Amino acid sequence: MPKIIYVGRQSPWLGKSLPEIVMNLRNFGINRLVSRNTWKRYPEVSYYILRVCEPAMDDPDRRKGMFWGDRVFRGERLGLRKIDTGHFHDWLLIPKHEEHEFLQKTLPAGQCWREKTQLNKAIPLPPTLAEMLKDNLPLPLKVRQRQVNHVVQ
């Protein structure tokens, strides 16, 4: 048998869409754990506990619907969120016998696995831009910083 060699970019999506999974479960999978294949790259656990599932039953591709769940990302509880990425073919159903392991690895509510990174409120301008502004402005350039209002989580 000849060896098959695929040409082109490999798809990052491995799995089923969320509506495909929940349409095969009793009560549309309420209180079941689902995860995404792309979250396997993190050492901490990431998953959703499904709370509201309304798949579009008239969709022949089984990719549409409205889903809500309690999100746990990298071991930290983030609360009830709408699941906007259900149409991606990247979802996995956590088997019942593995759910206990996922729940054990989750941090208690209010705890984080690391502190949030704070950025400085002002950063210096790039040297070339500072020189251009100094040459082109009639007033002396005293403030060489611009405001940045971002917090990295």
Short mmCIF file of N, CA and C in Angstrom, two decimals:
data_model
loop_
_atom_site.label_atom_id
_atom_site.label_comp_id
_atom_site.label_asym_id
_atom_site.label_seq_id
_atom_site.Cartn_x
_atom_site.Cartn_y
_atom_site.Cartn_z
N MET A 1 0.84 -1.18 0.00
CA MET A 1 0.00 0.00 0.00
C MET A 1 0.89 1.24 0.00
N PRO A 2 0.59 2.22 -0.87
CA PRO A 2 1.45 3.40 -0.95
C PRO A 2 1.28 4.30 0.28
N LYS A 3 2.33 5.00 0.59
CA LYS A 3 2.31 5.95 1.71
C LYS A 3 1.62 7.23 1.27
N ILE A 4 0.69 7.74 2.09
CA ILE A 4 -0.05 8.96 1.77
C ILE A 4 0.65 10.14 2.41
N ILE A 5 0.98 11.14 1.63
CA ILE A 5 1.63 12.35 2.13
C ILE A 5 0.67 13.52 1.87
N TYR A 6 0.28 14.19 2.95
CA TYR A 6 -0.62 15.32 2.82
C TYR A 6 0.17 16.60 2.59
N VAL A 7 -0.34 17.44 1.70
CA VAL A 7 0.31 18.69 1.35
C VAL A 7 -0.55 19.83 1.89
N GLY A 8 0.08 20.83 2.49
CA GLY A 8 -0.67 21.98 2.98
C GLY A 8 -0.67 22.03 4.50
N ARG A 9 -1.39 23.00 4.98
CA ARG A 9 -1.44 23.24 6.42
C ARG A 9 -2.38 22.23 7.09
N GLN A 10 -1.92 21.72 8.21
CA GLN A 10 -2.72 20.76 8.95
C GLN A 10 -3.78 21.51 9.76
N SER A 11 -4.98 20.98 9.83
CA SER A 11 -6.07 21.63 10.54
C SER A 11 -5.85 21.56 12.05
N PRO A 12 -6.08 22.68 12.77
CA PRO A 12 -5.93 22.63 14.22
C PRO A 12 -7.15 22.05 14.93
N TRP A 13 -8.25 21.80 14.20
CA TRP A 13 -9.48 21.34 14.83
C TRP A 13 -9.54 19.82 14.82
N LEU A 14 -9.58 19.24 16.01
CA LEU A 14 -9.69 17.80 16.18
C LEU A 14 -10.82 17.53 17.15
N GLY A 15 -11.92 17.01 16.67
CA GLY A 15 -13.05 16.72 17.55
C GLY A 15 -14.35 17.04 16.85
N LYS A 16 -15.39 17.24 17.66
CA LYS A 16 -16.73 17.54 17.14
C LYS A 16 -17.13 18.93 17.57
N SER A 17 -18.18 19.45 16.92
CA SER A 17 -18.73 20.73 17.37
C SER A 17 -19.57 20.47 18.63
N LEU A 18 -19.78 21.51 19.41
CA LEU A 18 -20.53 21.36 20.66
C LEU A 18 -21.97 20.91 20.42
N PRO A 19 -22.69 21.44 19.41
CA PRO A 19 -24.03 20.92 19.17
C PRO A 19 -24.05 19.43 18.79
N GLU A 20 -23.04 18.97 18.06
CA GLU A 20 -22.97 17.54 17.72
C GLU A 20 -22.86 16.69 18.98
N ILE A 21 -22.10 17.16 19.96
CA ILE A 21 -21.91 16.40 21.19
C ILE A 21 -23.18 16.38 22.02
N VAL A 22 -23.77 17.56 22.25
CA VAL A 22 -24.90 17.63 23.18
C VAL A 22 -26.18 17.03 22.59
N MET A 23 -26.30 16.97 21.27
CA MET A 23 -27.50 16.38 20.68
C MET A 23 -27.56 14.87 20.88
N ASN A 24 -26.45 14.26 21.22
CA ASN A 24 -26.42 12.82 21.46
C ASN A 24 -26.51 12.47 22.95
N LEU A 25 -26.68 13.48 23.81
CA LEU A 25 -26.71 13.23 25.25
C LEU A 25 -28.11 13.47 25.81
N ARG A 26 -28.40 12.79 26.92
CA ARG A 26 -29.66 12.99 27.61
C ARG A 26 -29.68 14.40 28.21
N ASN A 27 -30.81 15.09 28.14
CA ASN A 27 -30.97 16.46 28.64
C ASN A 27 -29.97 17.43 28.00
N PHE A 28 -29.56 17.12 26.79
CA PHE A 28 -28.58 17.94 26.05
C PHE A 28 -27.30 18.18 26.84
N GLY A 29 -26.94 17.24 27.70
CA GLY A 29 -25.65 17.31 28.38
C GLY A 29 -25.57 18.31 29.52
N ILE A 30 -26.70 18.69 30.11
CA ILE A 30 -26.68 19.62 31.24
C ILE A 30 -25.87 19.00 32.38
N ASN A 31 -24.99 19.79 32.99
CA ASN A 31 -24.10 19.41 34.10
C ASN A 31 -22.99 18.45 33.68
N ARG A 32 -22.75 18.29 32.39
CA ARG A 32 -21.62 17.49 31.93
C ARG A 32 -20.44 18.42 31.65
N LEU A 33 -19.24 17.87 31.66
CA LEU A 33 -18.02 18.62 31.41
C LEU A 33 -17.59 18.46 29.96
N VAL A 34 -17.30 19.58 29.30
CA VAL A 34 -16.76 19.56 27.94
C VAL A 34 -15.49 20.42 27.92
N SER A 35 -14.59 20.06 27.05
CA SER A 35 -13.32 20.78 26.94
C SER A 35 -12.99 20.94 25.47
N ARG A 36 -12.01 21.79 25.20
CA ARG A 36 -11.55 21.99 23.83
C ARG A 36 -10.18 21.36 23.65
N ASN A 37 -9.91 20.88 22.46
CA ASN A 37 -8.62 20.28 22.16
C ASN A 37 -7.49 21.29 22.27
N THR A 38 -7.77 22.56 21.93
CA THR A 38 -6.71 23.58 21.97
C THR A 38 -6.29 23.90 23.39
N TRP A 39 -7.09 23.55 24.38
CA TRP A 39 -6.74 23.83 25.78
C TRP A 39 -5.81 22.77 26.37
N LYS A 40 -5.51 21.73 25.63
CA LYS A 40 -4.61 20.68 26.14
C LYS A 40 -3.17 21.17 26.26
N ARG A 41 -2.87 22.31 25.66
CA ARG A 41 -1.50 22.82 25.71
C ARG A 41 -1.14 23.40 27.07
N TYR A 42 -2.14 23.67 27.92
CA TYR A 42 -1.89 24.24 29.24
C TYR A 42 -1.73 23.13 30.27
N PRO A 43 -0.84 23.33 31.26
CA PRO A 43 -0.69 22.30 32.29
C PRO A 43 -1.89 22.23 33.24
N GLU A 44 -2.61 23.34 33.41
CA GLU A 44 -3.79 23.35 34.27
C GLU A 44 -5.01 22.86 33.49
N VAL A 45 -6.05 22.46 34.20
CA VAL A 45 -7.26 21.98 33.53
C VAL A 45 -8.11 23.16 33.05
N SER A 46 -8.77 22.98 31.92
CA SER A 46 -9.68 23.97 31.36
C SER A 46 -10.90 23.23 30.82
N TYR A 47 -12.09 23.70 31.20
CA TYR A 47 -13.31 23.04 30.77
C TYR A 47 -14.50 23.93 31.04
N TYR A 48 -15.67 23.53 30.54
CA TYR A 48 -16.96 24.15 30.83
C TYR A 48 -17.84 23.09 31.50
N ILE A 49 -18.64 23.52 32.47
CA ILE A 49 -19.73 22.70 32.99
C ILE A 49 -20.99 23.25 32.34
N LEU A 50 -21.63 22.48 31.48
CA LEU A 50 -22.77 22.96 30.70
C LEU A 50 -23.96 23.24 31.62
N ARG A 51 -24.57 24.40 31.48
CA ARG A 51 -25.73 24.79 32.28
C ARG A 51 -26.98 25.00 31.42
N VAL A 52 -26.85 25.66 30.28
CA VAL A 52 -27.99 25.89 29.37
C VAL A 52 -27.55 25.45 27.98
N CYS A 53 -28.31 24.55 27.37
CA CYS A 53 -27.99 24.05 26.03
C CYS A 53 -29.24 24.11 25.18
N GLU A 54 -29.17 24.87 24.11
CA GLU A 54 -30.27 24.96 23.16
C GLU A 54 -29.71 24.84 21.74
N PRO A 55 -29.41 23.62 21.30
CA PRO A 55 -28.91 23.46 19.93
C PRO A 55 -30.01 23.74 18.92
N ALA A 56 -29.63 24.25 17.76
CA ALA A 56 -30.59 24.51 16.69
C ALA A 56 -30.91 23.18 16.02
N MET A 57 -32.11 22.68 16.26
CA MET A 57 -32.49 21.36 15.76
C MET A 57 -32.73 21.37 14.24
N ASP A 58 -32.96 22.54 13.65
CA ASP A 58 -33.21 22.59 12.22
C ASP A 58 -31.94 22.80 11.39
N ASP A 59 -30.79 22.87 12.04
CA ASP A 59 -29.53 23.07 11.33
C ASP A 59 -29.01 21.72 10.83
N PRO A 60 -28.92 21.51 9.51
CA PRO A 60 -28.46 20.21 9.02
C PRO A 60 -26.98 19.94 9.32
N ASP A 61 -26.19 20.99 9.47
CA ASP A 61 -24.76 20.81 9.76
C ASP A 61 -24.47 20.63 11.24
N ARG A 62 -25.46 20.84 12.08
CA ARG A 62 -25.33 20.70 13.55
C ARG A 62 -24.16 21.53 14.08
N ARG A 63 -24.21 22.83 13.76
CA ARG A 63 -23.15 23.73 14.23
C ARG A 63 -23.69 24.94 14.96
N LYS A 64 -25.02 25.12 15.01
CA LYS A 64 -25.59 26.31 15.61
C LYS A 64 -26.30 25.98 16.91
N GLY A 65 -26.41 26.99 17.75
CA GLY A 65 -27.12 26.83 19.00
C GLY A 65 -26.65 27.85 20.01
N MET A 66 -27.32 27.87 21.17
CA MET A 66 -26.93 28.78 22.25
C MET A 66 -26.55 27.93 23.46
N PHE A 67 -25.37 28.19 23.99
CA PHE A 67 -24.85 27.39 25.10
C PHE A 67 -24.28 28.31 26.17
N TRP A 68 -24.55 27.97 27.42
CA TRP A 68 -24.01 28.66 28.57
C TRP A 68 -23.39 27.63 29.50
N GLY A 69 -22.31 28.03 30.17
CA GLY A 69 -21.66 27.10 31.09
C GLY A 69 -20.76 27.81 32.07
N ASP A 70 -20.46 27.12 33.16
CA ASP A 70 -19.50 27.61 34.14
C ASP A 70 -18.10 27.34 33.59
N ARG A 71 -17.34 28.39 33.35
CA ARG A 71 -16.03 28.25 32.73
C ARG A 71 -14.95 28.11 33.78
N VAL A 72 -14.09 27.14 33.56
CA VAL A 72 -12.87 26.96 34.34
C VAL A 72 -11.73 27.00 33.34
N PHE A 73 -10.88 28.02 33.45
CA PHE A 73 -9.76 28.17 32.51
C PHE A 73 -8.46 28.16 33.29
N ARG A 74 -7.62 27.22 32.96
CA ARG A 74 -6.32 27.03 33.60
C ARG A 74 -6.47 26.89 35.11
N GLY A 75 -7.49 26.14 35.51
CA GLY A 75 -7.70 25.84 36.93
C GLY A 75 -8.42 26.90 37.71
N GLU A 76 -8.74 28.04 37.11
CA GLU A 76 -9.38 29.15 37.81
C GLU A 76 -10.84 29.27 37.38
N ARG A 77 -11.75 29.36 38.34
CA ARG A 77 -13.17 29.48 38.04
C ARG A 77 -13.47 30.91 37.57
N LEU A 78 -14.13 31.01 36.41
CA LEU A 78 -14.46 32.31 35.84
C LEU A 78 -15.95 32.61 35.86
N GLY A 79 -16.77 31.69 36.33
CA GLY A 79 -18.21 31.93 36.45
C GLY A 79 -18.99 31.54 35.21
N LEU A 80 -20.27 31.85 35.23
CA LEU A 80 -21.17 31.50 34.14
C LEU A 80 -20.89 32.38 32.92
N ARG A 81 -20.64 31.75 31.78
CA ARG A 81 -20.31 32.47 30.55
C ARG A 81 -21.07 31.88 29.39
N LYS A 82 -21.32 32.71 28.38
CA LYS A 82 -21.88 32.21 27.13
C LYS A 82 -20.75 31.58 26.32
N ILE A 83 -21.04 30.44 25.73
CA ILE A 83 -20.04 29.74 24.92
C ILE A 83 -20.23 30.16 23.47
N ASP A 84 -19.32 30.98 22.98
CA ASP A 84 -19.42 31.50 21.61
C ASP A 84 -18.70 30.64 20.59
N THR A 85 -17.89 29.70 21.04
CA THR A 85 -17.05 28.93 20.12
C THR A 85 -17.58 27.52 19.91
N GLY A 86 -18.87 27.30 20.10
CA GLY A 86 -19.44 25.97 19.97
C GLY A 86 -19.42 25.43 18.55
N HIS A 87 -19.32 26.30 17.56
CA HIS A 87 -19.35 25.86 16.16
C HIS A 87 -18.03 25.26 15.70
N PHE A 88 -16.94 25.48 16.43
CA PHE A 88 -15.66 24.90 16.05
C PHE A 88 -15.68 23.39 16.29
N HIS A 89 -15.07 22.65 15.38
CA HIS A 89 -14.97 21.19 15.54
C HIS A 89 -13.73 20.88 16.38
N ASP A 90 -13.81 21.26 17.64
CA ASP A 90 -12.66 21.17 18.53
C ASP A 90 -13.06 20.69 19.93
N TRP A 91 -14.29 20.28 20.13
CA TRP A 91 -14.81 19.99 21.46
C TRP A 91 -14.71 18.50 21.79
N LEU A 92 -14.49 18.23 23.09
CA LEU A 92 -14.42 16.87 23.61
C LEU A 92 -15.34 16.76 24.81
N LEU A 93 -16.01 15.65 24.94
CA LEU A 93 -16.82 15.36 26.12
C LEU A 93 -15.94 14.64 27.12
N ILE A 94 -15.88 15.16 28.34
CA ILE A 94 -15.09 14.50 29.39
C ILE A 94 -15.89 13.29 29.87
N PRO A 95 -15.31 12.09 29.84
CA PRO A 95 -16.05 10.91 30.32
C PRO A 95 -16.38 11.04 31.80
N LYS A 96 -17.46 10.38 32.22
CA LYS A 96 -17.93 10.48 33.60
C LYS A 96 -16.86 10.04 34.60
N HIS A 97 -16.11 9.00 34.28
CA HIS A 97 -15.11 8.50 35.23
C HIS A 97 -13.89 9.43 35.34
N GLU A 98 -13.74 10.40 34.43
CA GLU A 98 -12.63 11.35 34.51
C GLU A 98 -13.06 12.71 35.07
N GLU A 99 -14.37 12.94 35.21
CA GLU A 99 -14.84 14.24 35.70
C GLU A 99 -14.31 14.55 37.09
N HIS A 100 -14.22 13.54 37.94
CA HIS A 100 -13.75 13.76 39.31
C HIS A 100 -12.32 14.30 39.32
N GLU A 101 -11.47 13.80 38.43
CA GLU A 101 -10.08 14.27 38.36
C GLU A 101 -10.02 15.75 37.94
N PHE A 102 -10.85 16.14 36.98
CA PHE A 102 -10.89 17.53 36.54
C PHE A 102 -11.35 18.44 37.68
N LEU A 103 -12.39 18.01 38.40
CA LEU A 103 -12.92 18.84 39.48
C LEU A 103 -11.94 18.95 40.63
N GLN A 104 -11.14 17.92 40.88
CA GLN A 104 -10.14 17.98 41.94
C GLN A 104 -9.02 18.95 41.62
N LYS A 105 -8.66 19.08 40.36
CA LYS A 105 -7.55 19.95 39.95
C LYS A 105 -7.96 21.42 39.84
N THR A 106 -9.24 21.73 40.06
CA THR A 106 -9.73 23.10 39.97
C THR A 106 -9.49 23.82 41.29
N LEU A 107 -9.03 25.06 41.21
CA LEU A 107 -8.81 25.86 42.41
C LEU A 107 -10.14 26.27 43.04
N PRO A 108 -10.18 26.50 44.35
CA PRO A 108 -11.41 27.02 44.98
C PRO A 108 -11.76 28.39 44.42
N ALA A 109 -13.03 28.77 44.55
CA ALA A 109 -13.51 30.04 44.01
C ALA A 109 -12.74 31.20 44.63
N GLY A 110 -12.32 32.15 43.81
CA GLY A 110 -11.61 33.33 44.28
C GLY A 110 -10.10 33.21 44.26
N GLN A 111 -9.56 32.02 44.07
CA GLN A 111 -8.12 31.84 44.03
C GLN A 111 -7.63 31.84 42.59
N CYS A 112 -6.40 32.33 42.39
CA CYS A 112 -5.77 32.34 41.07
C CYS A 112 -4.50 31.50 41.16
N TRP A 113 -4.10 30.92 40.04
CA TRP A 113 -2.87 30.13 40.04
C TRP A 113 -1.64 31.01 39.98
N ARG A 114 -1.81 32.28 39.60
CA ARG A 114 -0.71 33.24 39.64
C ARG A 114 -1.31 34.63 39.79
N GLU A 115 -0.49 35.57 40.23
CA GLU A 115 -0.95 36.95 40.37
C GLU A 115 -1.04 37.60 39.00
N LYS A 116 -1.96 38.55 38.86
CA LYS A 116 -2.11 39.26 37.61
C LYS A 116 -0.91 40.18 37.40
N THR A 117 -0.43 40.23 36.17
CA THR A 117 0.72 41.05 35.82
C THR A 117 0.28 42.49 35.61
N GLN A 118 0.88 43.42 36.33
CA GLN A 118 0.56 44.84 36.19
C GLN A 118 1.59 45.49 35.27
N LEU A 119 1.11 46.22 34.29
CA LEU A 119 2.00 46.98 33.41
C LEU A 119 2.12 48.41 33.93
N ASN A 120 3.20 49.05 33.56
CA ASN A 120 3.37 50.46 33.92
C ASN A 120 2.30 51.29 33.24
N LYS A 121 1.87 52.38 33.89
CA LYS A 121 0.86 53.25 33.30
C LYS A 121 1.45 54.12 32.19
N ALA A 122 2.75 54.34 32.19
CA ALA A 122 3.38 55.14 31.15
C ALA A 122 4.64 54.42 30.67
N ILE A 123 4.84 54.45 29.37
CA ILE A 123 6.05 53.85 28.81
C ILE A 123 6.75 54.91 27.96
N PRO A 124 8.07 54.84 27.87
CA PRO A 124 8.78 55.86 27.08
C PRO A 124 8.49 55.70 25.59
N LEU A 125 8.51 56.82 24.88
CA LEU A 125 8.35 56.79 23.43
C LEU A 125 9.59 56.18 22.81
N PRO A 126 9.45 55.58 21.64
CA PRO A 126 10.64 55.10 20.93
C PRO A 126 11.57 56.27 20.63
N PRO A 127 12.88 56.05 20.66
CA PRO A 127 13.83 57.16 20.51
C PRO A 127 13.67 57.94 19.20
N THR A 128 13.43 57.26 18.09
CA THR A 128 13.29 57.94 16.81
C THR A 128 12.06 58.85 16.81
N LEU A 129 10.95 58.35 17.34
CA LEU A 129 9.73 59.15 17.41
C LEU A 129 9.91 60.34 18.34
N ALA A 130 10.60 60.15 19.46
CA ALA A 130 10.84 61.26 20.37
C ALA A 130 11.67 62.35 19.69
N GLU A 131 12.67 61.97 18.90
CA GLU A 131 13.51 62.95 18.19
C GLU A 131 12.71 63.67 17.11
N MET A 132 11.85 62.91 16.41
CA MET A 132 11.02 63.54 15.37
C MET A 132 10.07 64.56 15.99
N LEU A 133 9.47 64.21 17.11
CA LEU A 133 8.54 65.13 17.76
C LEU A 133 9.28 66.34 18.31
N LYS A 134 10.48 66.13 18.83
CA LYS A 134 11.26 67.24 19.38
C LYS A 134 11.65 68.22 18.27
N ASP A 135 11.98 67.70 17.09
CA ASP A 135 12.37 68.57 15.96
C ASP A 135 11.18 69.29 15.35
N ASN A 136 10.02 68.66 15.30
CA ASN A 136 8.87 69.22 14.58
C ASN A 136 7.94 70.06 15.44
N LEU A 137 8.01 69.94 16.75
CA LEU A 137 7.11 70.70 17.61
C LEU A 137 7.71 72.05 17.96
N PRO A 138 6.92 73.12 17.92
CA PRO A 138 7.46 74.43 18.28
C PRO A 138 7.72 74.53 19.79
N LEU A 139 6.94 73.86 20.60
CA LEU A 139 7.14 73.89 22.05
C LEU A 139 8.11 72.78 22.45
N PRO A 140 8.82 72.98 23.55
CA PRO A 140 9.73 71.90 23.98
C PRO A 140 8.93 70.68 24.43
N LEU A 141 9.42 69.51 24.04
CA LEU A 141 8.76 68.26 24.39
C LEU A 141 9.23 67.83 25.77
N LYS A 142 8.38 68.02 26.77
CA LYS A 142 8.74 67.66 28.14
C LYS A 142 8.27 66.26 28.49
N VAL A 143 7.08 65.91 28.01
CA VAL A 143 6.53 64.60 28.34
C VAL A 143 6.87 63.65 27.20
N ARG A 144 7.69 62.70 27.48
CA ARG A 144 8.10 61.73 26.47
C ARG A 144 7.47 60.36 26.74
N GLN A 145 6.30 60.36 27.34
CA GLN A 145 5.64 59.10 27.65
C GLN A 145 4.20 59.17 27.20
N ARG A 146 3.65 58.01 26.90
CA ARG A 146 2.23 57.95 26.55
C ARG A 146 1.55 56.99 27.52
N GLN A 147 0.26 57.15 27.68
CA GLN A 147 -0.48 56.36 28.65
C GLN A 147 -0.84 55.00 28.06
N VAL A 148 -0.73 53.96 28.88
CA VAL A 148 -1.14 52.60 28.51
C VAL A 148 -2.02 52.11 29.65
N ASN A 149 -3.25 51.74 29.33
CA ASN A 149 -4.18 51.29 30.35
C ASN A 149 -4.56 49.85 30.14
N HIS A 150 -3.60 48.96 30.24
CA HIS A 150 -3.86 47.53 30.04
C HIS A 150 -3.37 46.75 31.25
N VAL A 151 -4.09 45.71 31.60
CA VAL A 151 -3.66 44.76 32.63
C VAL A 151 -3.65 43.40 31.98
N VAL A 152 -2.50 42.73 32.04
CA VAL A 152 -2.36 41.40 31.46
C VAL A 152 -2.85 40.41 32.50
N GLN A 153 -3.75 39.53 32.09
CA GLN A 153 -4.26 38.52 33.03
C GLN A 153 -3.62 37.19 32.79
#
